[in-house]
Coordinates of C-alpha atoms in Angstrom, one line a residue:
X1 CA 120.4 102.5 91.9
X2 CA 116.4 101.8 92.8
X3 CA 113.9 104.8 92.3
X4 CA 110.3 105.0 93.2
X5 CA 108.3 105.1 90.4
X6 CA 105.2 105.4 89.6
X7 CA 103.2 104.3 86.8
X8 CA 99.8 104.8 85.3
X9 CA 97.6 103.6 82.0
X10 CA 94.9 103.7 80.2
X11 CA 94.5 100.1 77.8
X12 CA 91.3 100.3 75.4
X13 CA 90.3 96.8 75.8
X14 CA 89.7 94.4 78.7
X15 CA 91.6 91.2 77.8
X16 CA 94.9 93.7 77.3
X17 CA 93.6 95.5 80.5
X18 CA 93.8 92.4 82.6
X19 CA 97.1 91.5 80.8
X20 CA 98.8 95.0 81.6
X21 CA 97.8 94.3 85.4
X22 CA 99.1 90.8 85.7
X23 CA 102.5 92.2 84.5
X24 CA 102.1 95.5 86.8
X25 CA 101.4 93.4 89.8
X26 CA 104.7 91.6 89.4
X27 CA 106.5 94.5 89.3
X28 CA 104.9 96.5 92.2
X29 CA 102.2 97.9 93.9
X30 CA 98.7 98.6 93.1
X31 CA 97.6 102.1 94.6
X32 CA 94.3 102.8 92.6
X33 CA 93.1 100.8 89.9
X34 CA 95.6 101.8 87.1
X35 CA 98.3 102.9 89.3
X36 CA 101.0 101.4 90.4
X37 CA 104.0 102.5 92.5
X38 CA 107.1 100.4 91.9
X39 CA 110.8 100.5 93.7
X40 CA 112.9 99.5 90.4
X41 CA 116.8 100.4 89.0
X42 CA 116.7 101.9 85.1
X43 CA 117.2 97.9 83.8
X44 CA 114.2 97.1 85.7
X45 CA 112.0 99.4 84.4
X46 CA 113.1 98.5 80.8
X47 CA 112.0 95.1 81.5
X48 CA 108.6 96.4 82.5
X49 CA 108.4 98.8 79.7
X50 CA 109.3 96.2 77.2
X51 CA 107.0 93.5 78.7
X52 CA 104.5 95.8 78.6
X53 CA 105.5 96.8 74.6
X54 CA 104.5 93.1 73.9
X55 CA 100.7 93.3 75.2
X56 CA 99.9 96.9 74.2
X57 CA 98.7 98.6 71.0
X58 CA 98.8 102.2 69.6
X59 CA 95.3 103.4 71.4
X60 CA 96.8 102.4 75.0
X61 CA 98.2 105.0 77.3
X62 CA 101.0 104.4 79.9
X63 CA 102.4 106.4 82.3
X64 CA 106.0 106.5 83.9
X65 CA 107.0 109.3 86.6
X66 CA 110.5 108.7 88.5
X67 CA 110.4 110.1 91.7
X68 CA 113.1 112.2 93.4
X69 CA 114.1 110.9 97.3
X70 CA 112.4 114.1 99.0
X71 CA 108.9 113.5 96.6
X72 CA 108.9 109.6 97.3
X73 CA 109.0 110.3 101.1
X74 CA 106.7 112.7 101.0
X75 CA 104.1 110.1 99.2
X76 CA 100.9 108.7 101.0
X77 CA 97.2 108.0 100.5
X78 CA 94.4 108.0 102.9
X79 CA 92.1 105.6 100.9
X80 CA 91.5 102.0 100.5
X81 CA 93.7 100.1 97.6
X82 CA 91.3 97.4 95.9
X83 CA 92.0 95.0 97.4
X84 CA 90.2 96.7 100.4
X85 CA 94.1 96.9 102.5
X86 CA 95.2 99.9 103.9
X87 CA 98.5 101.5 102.6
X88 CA 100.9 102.3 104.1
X89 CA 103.3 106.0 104.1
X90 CA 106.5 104.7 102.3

């Protein structure tokens, strides 16, 4: 069964930084600059974690918050992602 998730982190240096993203952006969606909100079952988001295991060290900081059905609908930003797209209510 898929749950929204979403996921947030904090990586101490910029090579791993850029690293963390390239993996986040193939698992979901950017929604601020260290946020993502992906739409994964449990075995997917044990392939991101351990993905992400690989690049981090100790210092980083991630994130993970499973949302319930009633908080995921209930989501939605009024800003601008990076990439300068308007998102979407999901």
């Amino acid at each position: 069964m898929k749950h929204w998730r979403l996921v947030s982190y904090d990586i101490r240096e910029p090579k791993r930084l850029r690293r963390v993203a390239k993996i986040m952006e193939g698992f979901g969606e950017r929604i601020q600059y260290s946020v993502f909100r992906i739409y994964s079952t449990d075995k997917e988001l044990e392939k991101l974690r351990w993905k992400l295991a690989k690049v981090t060290e100790e210092e980083d900081n991630i994130f993970y918050l499973t949302l319930c059905t009633k908080c995921a609908s209930g989501a939605h930003t009024q800003e601008k992602n990076p990439r300068g797209q308007k998102l979407q209510k999901h």
